[in-house]
PDB file of C-alpha atoms in Angstrom:
ATOM      1  CA  UNK A  11      19.749  -4.511 -15.491  1.00  0.00           C
ATOM      2  CA  UNK A  12      17.132  -4.854 -12.713  1.00  0.00           C
ATOM      3  CA  UNK A  13      13.486  -4.265 -13.753  1.00  0.00           C
ATOM      4  CA  UNK A  14      10.742  -2.991 -11.530  1.00  0.00           C
ATOM      5  CA  UNK A  15       7.724  -5.315 -11.018  1.00  0.00           C
ATOM      6  CA  UNK A  16       4.696  -4.189 -13.041  1.00  0.00           C
ATOM      7  CA  UNK A  17       2.811  -3.179  -9.872  1.00  0.00           C
ATOM      8  CA  UNK A  18       5.778  -0.288  -9.334  1.00  0.00           C
ATOM      9  CA  UNK A  19       5.347   0.784 -12.951  1.00  0.00           C
ATOM     10  CA  UNK A  20       1.327   0.932 -12.623  1.00  0.00           C
ATOM     11  CA  UNK A  21       1.680   2.722  -9.417  1.00  0.00           C
ATOM     12  CA  UNK A  22       3.863   5.585 -10.998  1.00  0.00           C
ATOM     13  CA  UNK A  23       1.366   5.797 -13.717  1.00  0.00           C
ATOM     14  CA  UNK A  24      -1.182   6.111 -11.056  1.00  0.00           C
ATOM     15  CA  UNK A  25       0.769   9.025  -9.372  1.00  0.00           C
ATOM     16  CA  UNK A  26       1.057  10.566 -12.610  1.00  0.00           C
ATOM     17  CA  UNK A  27      -2.938  10.315 -13.039  1.00  0.00           C
ATOM     18  CA  UNK A  28      -3.450  11.813  -9.274  1.00  0.00           C
ATOM     19  CA  UNK A  29      -0.833  14.561 -10.400  1.00  0.00           C
ATOM     20  CA  UNK A  30      -2.651  15.271 -13.369  1.00  0.00           C
ATOM     21  CA  UNK A  31      -6.253  15.318 -11.682  1.00  0.00           C
ATOM     22  CA  UNK A  32      -5.023  17.817  -8.908  1.00  0.00           C
ATOM     23  CA  UNK A  33      -3.118  20.172 -11.506  1.00  0.00           C
ATOM     24  CA  UNK A  34      -6.348  20.128 -13.448  1.00  0.00           C
ATOM     25  CA  UNK A  35      -8.602  20.888 -10.610  1.00  0.00           C
ATOM     26  CA  UNK A  36      -6.064  23.654  -9.872  1.00  0.00           C
ATOM     27  CA  UNK A  37      -5.996  25.000 -13.281  1.00  0.00           C
ATOM     28  CA  UNK A  38      -4.311  28.227 -14.499  1.00  0.00           C
ATOM     29  CA  UNK A  39      -0.860  28.070 -15.208  1.00  0.00           C
ATOM     30  CA  UNK A  40      -0.588  24.488 -13.446  1.00  0.00           C
ATOM     31  CA  UNK A  41      -3.159  22.845 -15.803  1.00  0.00           C
ATOM     32  CA  UNK A  42      -1.214  20.051 -17.383  1.00  0.00           C
ATOM     33  CA  UNK A  43      -0.883  18.870 -20.858  1.00  0.00           C
ATOM     34  CA  UNK A  44      -3.573  16.410 -22.094  1.00  0.00           C
ATOM     35  CA  UNK A  45      -3.843  13.172 -20.122  1.00  0.00           C
ATOM     36  CA  UNK A  46      -1.763  10.273 -21.339  1.00  0.00           C
ATOM     37  CA  UNK A  47      -3.218   6.985 -21.716  1.00  0.00           C
ATOM     38  CA  UNK A  48      -1.102   4.065 -20.030  1.00  0.00           C
ATOM     39  CA  UNK A  49       0.382   3.124 -23.290  1.00  0.00           C
ATOM     40  CA  UNK A  50       1.409   6.696 -24.201  1.00  0.00           C
ATOM     41  CA  UNK A  51       2.634   7.108 -20.730  1.00  0.00           C
ATOM     42  CA  UNK A  52       4.702   3.831 -20.802  1.00  0.00           C
ATOM     43  CA  UNK A  53       6.091   4.833 -24.374  1.00  0.00           C
ATOM     44  CA  UNK A  54       7.186   8.303 -23.231  1.00  0.00           C
ATOM     45  CA  UNK A  55       8.731   6.723 -20.007  1.00  0.00           C
ATOM     46  CA  UNK A  56      10.619   4.507 -22.325  1.00  0.00           C
ATOM     47  CA  UNK A  57      11.909   7.466 -24.344  1.00  0.00           C
ATOM     48  CA  UNK A  58      12.723   9.306 -21.109  1.00  0.00           C
ATOM     49  CA  UNK A  59      14.492   6.297 -19.597  1.00  0.00           C
ATOM     50  CA  UNK A  60      16.707   6.033 -22.938  1.00  0.00           C
ATOM     51  CA  UNK A  61      17.467   9.631 -23.007  1.00  0.00           C
ATOM     52  CA  UNK A  62      18.716   9.327 -19.451  1.00  0.00           C
ATOM     53  CA  UNK A  63      20.795   6.476 -20.229  1.00  0.00           C
ATOM     54  CA  UNK A  64      22.386   8.465 -23.280  1.00  0.00           C
ATOM     55  CA  UNK A  65      23.206  11.191 -21.064  1.00  0.00           C
ATOM     56  CA  UNK A  66      25.005   8.877 -18.347  1.00  0.00           C
ATOM     57  CA  UNK A  67      27.126   7.213 -20.930  1.00  0.00           C
ATOM     58  CA  UNK A  68      27.502  10.617 -22.790  1.00  0.00           C
ATOM     59  CA  UNK A  69      26.256   9.360 -26.108  1.00  0.00           C
ATOM     60  CA  UNK A  70      23.567  12.243 -26.143  1.00  0.00           C
ATOM     61  CA  UNK A  71      22.946  14.623 -28.640  1.00  0.00           C
ATOM     62  CA  UNK A  72      23.219  18.177 -27.509  1.00  0.00           C
ATOM     63  CA  UNK A  73      19.351  18.724 -27.353  1.00  0.00           C
ATOM     64  CA  UNK A  74      19.094  15.546 -25.102  1.00  0.00           C
ATOM     65  CA  UNK A  75      18.643  17.624 -21.813  1.00  0.00           C
ATOM     66  CA  UNK A  76      15.841  19.779 -23.259  1.00  0.00           C
ATOM     67  CA  UNK A  77      14.180  16.625 -24.530  1.00  0.00           C
ATOM     68  CA  UNK A  78      14.651  14.892 -20.877  1.00  0.00           C
ATOM     69  CA  UNK A  79      13.144  17.978 -19.142  1.00  0.00           C
ATOM     70  CA  UNK A  80      10.365  18.176 -21.474  1.00  0.00           C
ATOM     71  CA  UNK A  81       9.371  14.360 -20.956  1.00  0.00           C
ATOM     72  CA  UNK A  82       9.884  14.765 -17.176  1.00  0.00           C
ATOM     73  CA  UNK A  83       7.460  17.554 -17.198  1.00  0.00           C
ATOM     74  CA  UNK A  84       4.922  15.921 -19.298  1.00  0.00           C
ATOM     75  CA  UNK A  85       5.227  12.823 -17.432  1.00  0.00           C
ATOM     76  CA  UNK A  86       5.145  14.787 -14.110  1.00  0.00           C
ATOM     77  CA  UNK A  87       8.004  12.332 -13.240  1.00  0.00           C
ATOM     78  CA  UNK A  88       8.745  12.608  -9.611  1.00  0.00           C
ATOM     79  CA  UNK A  89       6.059  14.795  -8.852  1.00  0.00           C
ATOM     80  CA  UNK A  90       4.794  13.375  -5.674  1.00  0.00           C
ATOM     81  CA  UNK A  91       7.979  12.478  -4.192  1.00  0.00           C
ATOM     82  CA  UNK A  92      10.685  15.201  -5.182  1.00  0.00           C
ATOM     83  CA  UNK A  93      11.126  17.930  -2.465  1.00  0.00           C
ATOM     84  CA  UNK A  94      12.063  20.551  -4.796  1.00  0.00           C
ATOM     85  CA  UNK A  95       9.031  19.680  -7.292  1.00  0.00           C
ATOM     86  CA  UNK A  96       6.454  19.721  -4.654  1.00  0.00           C
ATOM     87  CA  UNK A  97       7.734  23.080  -3.171  1.00  0.00           C
ATOM     88  CA  UNK A  98       7.712  24.586  -6.693  1.00  0.00           C
ATOM     89  CA  UNK A  99       4.236  23.288  -7.242  1.00  0.00           C
ATOM     90  CA  UNK A 100       3.064  24.539  -4.084  1.00  0.00           C
ATOM     91  CA  UNK A 101       4.398  28.120  -4.558  1.00  0.00           C
ATOM     92  CA  UNK A 102       2.651  28.208  -8.045  1.00  0.00           C
ATOM     93  CA  UNK A 103      -0.730  26.926  -6.257  1.00  0.00           C
ATOM     94  CA  UNK A 104      -0.284  29.287  -3.706  1.00  0.00           C
ATOM     95  CA  UNK A 105       0.060  32.075  -6.063  1.00  0.00           C
ATOM     96  CA  UNK A 106      -3.142  31.115  -7.763  1.00  0.00           C
ATOM     97  CA  UNK A 107      -5.144  31.216  -4.389  1.00  0.00           C
ATOM     98  CA  UNK A 108      -4.609  27.473  -3.255  1.00  0.00           C
ATOM     99  CA  UNK A 109      -7.178  25.086  -3.193  1.00  0.00           C
ATOM    100  CA  UNK A 110      -8.696  22.821  -0.114  1.00  0.00           C
ATOM    101  CA  UNK A 111      -7.521  19.752  -1.915  1.00  0.00           C
ATOM    102  CA  UNK A 112      -3.954  20.801  -0.897  1.00  0.00           C
ATOM    103  CA  UNK A 113      -4.577  20.214   2.736  1.00  0.00           C
ATOM    104  CA  UNK A 114      -8.110  18.707   3.375  1.00  0.00           C
ATOM    105  CA  UNK A 115      -8.504  15.140   2.946  1.00  0.00           C
ATOM    106  CA  UNK A 116     -12.462  15.345   2.078  1.00  0.00           C
ATOM    107  CA  UNK A 117     -11.602  17.695  -0.727  1.00  0.00           C
ATOM    108  CA  UNK A 118      -8.685  15.634  -1.963  1.00  0.00           C
ATOM    109  CA  UNK A 119     -10.790  12.418  -2.004  1.00  0.00           C
ATOM    110  CA  UNK A 120     -12.729  14.338  -4.694  1.00  0.00           C
ATOM    111  CA  UNK A 121     -10.137  13.760  -7.056  1.00  0.00           C
ATOM    112  CA  UNK A 122     -10.919  10.076  -6.996  1.00  0.00           C
ATOM    113  CA  UNK A 123     -13.880   8.688  -8.977  1.00  0.00           C
ATOM    114  CA  UNK A 124     -16.797   7.110  -7.310  1.00  0.00           C
ATOM    115  CA  UNK A 125     -15.991   3.725  -8.736  1.00  0.00           C
ATOM    116  CA  UNK A 126     -12.281   4.252  -7.294  1.00  0.00           C
ATOM    117  CA  UNK A 127     -13.729   5.263  -3.840  1.00  0.00           C
ATOM    118  CA  UNK A 128     -16.212   2.262  -3.713  1.00  0.00           C
ATOM    119  CA  UNK A 129     -13.207  -0.119  -4.859  1.00  0.00           C
ATOM    120  CA  UNK A 130     -10.992   1.339  -1.991  1.00  0.00           C
ATOM    121  CA  UNK A 131     -13.629   1.795   0.700  1.00  0.00           C
ATOM    122  CA  UNK A 132     -13.471   4.258   3.423  1.00  0.00           C
ATOM    123  CA  UNK A 133     -10.309   3.249   4.972  1.00  0.00           C
ATOM    124  CA  UNK A 134      -8.683   2.730   1.588  1.00  0.00           C
ATOM    125  CA  UNK A 135      -9.759   6.238   0.552  1.00  0.00           C
ATOM    126  CA  UNK A 136      -8.508   7.665   3.734  1.00  0.00           C
ATOM    127  CA  UNK A 137      -4.973   5.894   3.031  1.00  0.00           C
ATOM    128  CA  UNK A 138      -4.858   7.376  -0.394  1.00  0.00           C
ATOM    129  CA  UNK A 139      -5.709  10.745   0.659  1.00  0.00           C
ATOM    130  CA  UNK A 140      -3.152  10.387   3.700  1.00  0.00           C
ATOM    131  CA  UNK A 141      -0.314   9.214   1.283  1.00  0.00           C
ATOM    132  CA  UNK A 142      -0.713  11.994  -1.393  1.00  0.00           C
ATOM    133  CA  UNK A 143      -1.321  14.813   1.444  1.00  0.00           C
ATOM    134  CA  UNK A 144       1.734  13.722   3.063  1.00  0.00           C
ATOM    135  CA  UNK A 145       3.733  13.884  -0.057  1.00  0.00           C
ATOM    136  CA  UNK A 146       2.787  17.537  -0.321  1.00  0.00           C
ATOM    137  CA  UNK A 147       4.368  18.060   3.244  1.00  0.00           C
ATOM    138  CA  UNK A 148       7.996  17.396   1.535  1.00  0.00           C
ATOM    139  CA  UNK A 149       8.129  21.023   0.722  1.00  0.00           C
ATOM    140  CA  UNK A 150       8.173  21.951   4.429  1.00  0.00           C
ATOM    141  CA  UNK A 151      11.227  20.390   6.340  1.00  0.00           C
ATOM    142  CA  UNK A 152      13.666  23.230   5.835  1.00  0.00           C
ATOM    143  CA  UNK A 153      13.642  24.123   9.557  1.00  0.00           C
ATOM    144  CA  UNK A 154      14.007  20.448  11.088  1.00  0.00           C
ATOM    145  CA  UNK A 155      16.608  18.124   9.696  1.00  0.00           C
ATOM    146  CA  UNK A 156      14.604  14.965  10.994  1.00  0.00           C
ATOM    147  CA  UNK A 157      11.306  16.063   9.504  1.00  0.00           C
ATOM    148  CA  UNK A 158      12.182  14.828   5.832  1.00  0.00           C
ATOM    149  CA  UNK A 159      13.097  11.355   7.116  1.00  0.00           C
ATOM    150  CA  UNK A 160       9.763  11.351   9.166  1.00  0.00           C
ATOM    151  CA  UNK A 161       7.847  12.393   6.162  1.00  0.00           C
ATOM    152  CA  UNK A 162       9.302   9.606   4.018  1.00  0.00           C
ATOM    153  CA  UNK A 163       8.458   7.425   6.782  1.00  0.00           C
ATOM    154  CA  UNK A 164       4.939   8.583   6.510  1.00  0.00           C
ATOM    155  CA  UNK A 165       4.770   8.070   2.990  1.00  0.00           C
ATOM    156  CA  UNK A 166       6.237   4.690   2.942  1.00  0.00           C
ATOM    157  CA  UNK A 167       3.560   3.609   5.756  1.00  0.00           C
ATOM    158  CA  UNK A 168       0.780   4.669   3.332  1.00  0.00           C
ATOM    159  CA  UNK A 169       1.636   3.248  -0.086  1.00  0.00           C
ATOM    160  CA  UNK A 170      -1.740   3.231  -2.086  1.00  0.00           C
ATOM    161  CA  UNK A 171      -2.990   0.316  -3.674  1.00  0.00           C
ATOM    162  CA  UNK A 172      -3.587   0.456  -7.230  1.00  0.00           C
ATOM    163  CA  UNK A 173      -7.028   1.666  -7.657  1.00  0.00           C
ATOM    164  CA  UNK A 174      -7.293   4.172 -10.465  1.00  0.00           C
ATOM    165  CA  UNK A 175     -10.033   3.443 -13.140  1.00  0.00           C
ATOM    166  CA  UNK A 176      -7.557   3.846 -16.105  1.00  0.00           C
ATOM    167  CA  UNK A 177      -5.857   0.560 -14.843  1.00  0.00           C
ATOM    168  CA  UNK A 178      -9.256  -1.358 -14.456  1.00  0.00           C
ATOM    169  CA  UNK A 179     -10.479  -1.103 -17.924  1.00  0.00           C
ATOM    170  CA  UNK A 180     -13.271  -3.828 -17.644  1.00  0.00           C
ATOM    171  CA  UNK A 181     -14.753  -2.049 -14.549  1.00  0.00           C
ATOM    172  CA  UNK A 182     -14.615  -5.250 -12.441  1.00  0.00           C
ATOM    173  CA  UNK A 183     -14.483  -4.563  -8.854  1.00  0.00           C
ATOM    174  CA  UNK A 184     -10.626  -5.293  -8.283  1.00  0.00           C
ATOM    175  CA  UNK A 185      -7.508  -5.502 -10.136  1.00  0.00           C
ATOM    176  CA  UNK A 186      -6.083  -8.914 -11.213  1.00  0.00           C
ATOM    177  CA  UNK A 187      -2.639  -8.471 -12.581  1.00  0.00           C
ATOM    178  CA  UNK A 188      -1.091 -11.565 -14.070  1.00  0.00           C
ATOM    179  CA  UNK A 189       2.598 -11.408 -14.544  1.00  0.00           C
TER     180      UNK A 189
END
């Protein structure tokens, strides 16, 4: 079994944080459940992996699919990189009246804490906004078969660094991860 590097797992949690912040900002039916800490997220992520593994081996109880779906929703797993998930989210956001953070970098940047913005600097903040706003474009490639490939190239070119305050509990200006 191949294991993902710690930075990939932390980036997944950071994606969860950004999805949580955006959904909380939009409110209404898009409001997520309470915010999971990194250990809580990791625990539920392991539960989700175990359920998915059971389903693949067909050793899962009948209610496993419902539990897998519940965990997927709670973790907002795949929120940013799944075109179907992005499309459903944007449709719901538009029904609620939309928000500038869904298309304007300056509005999206307000989802970042002042500490995160300071840690990232101006160019890093722009990169983070470009990454997440590009992810929201995954809902649009219906007419152009090459659009999805182009969007994923833009996403890959702007993968954000680890910046979230929740990943830096000591408040130090920079992350040092030793693995």
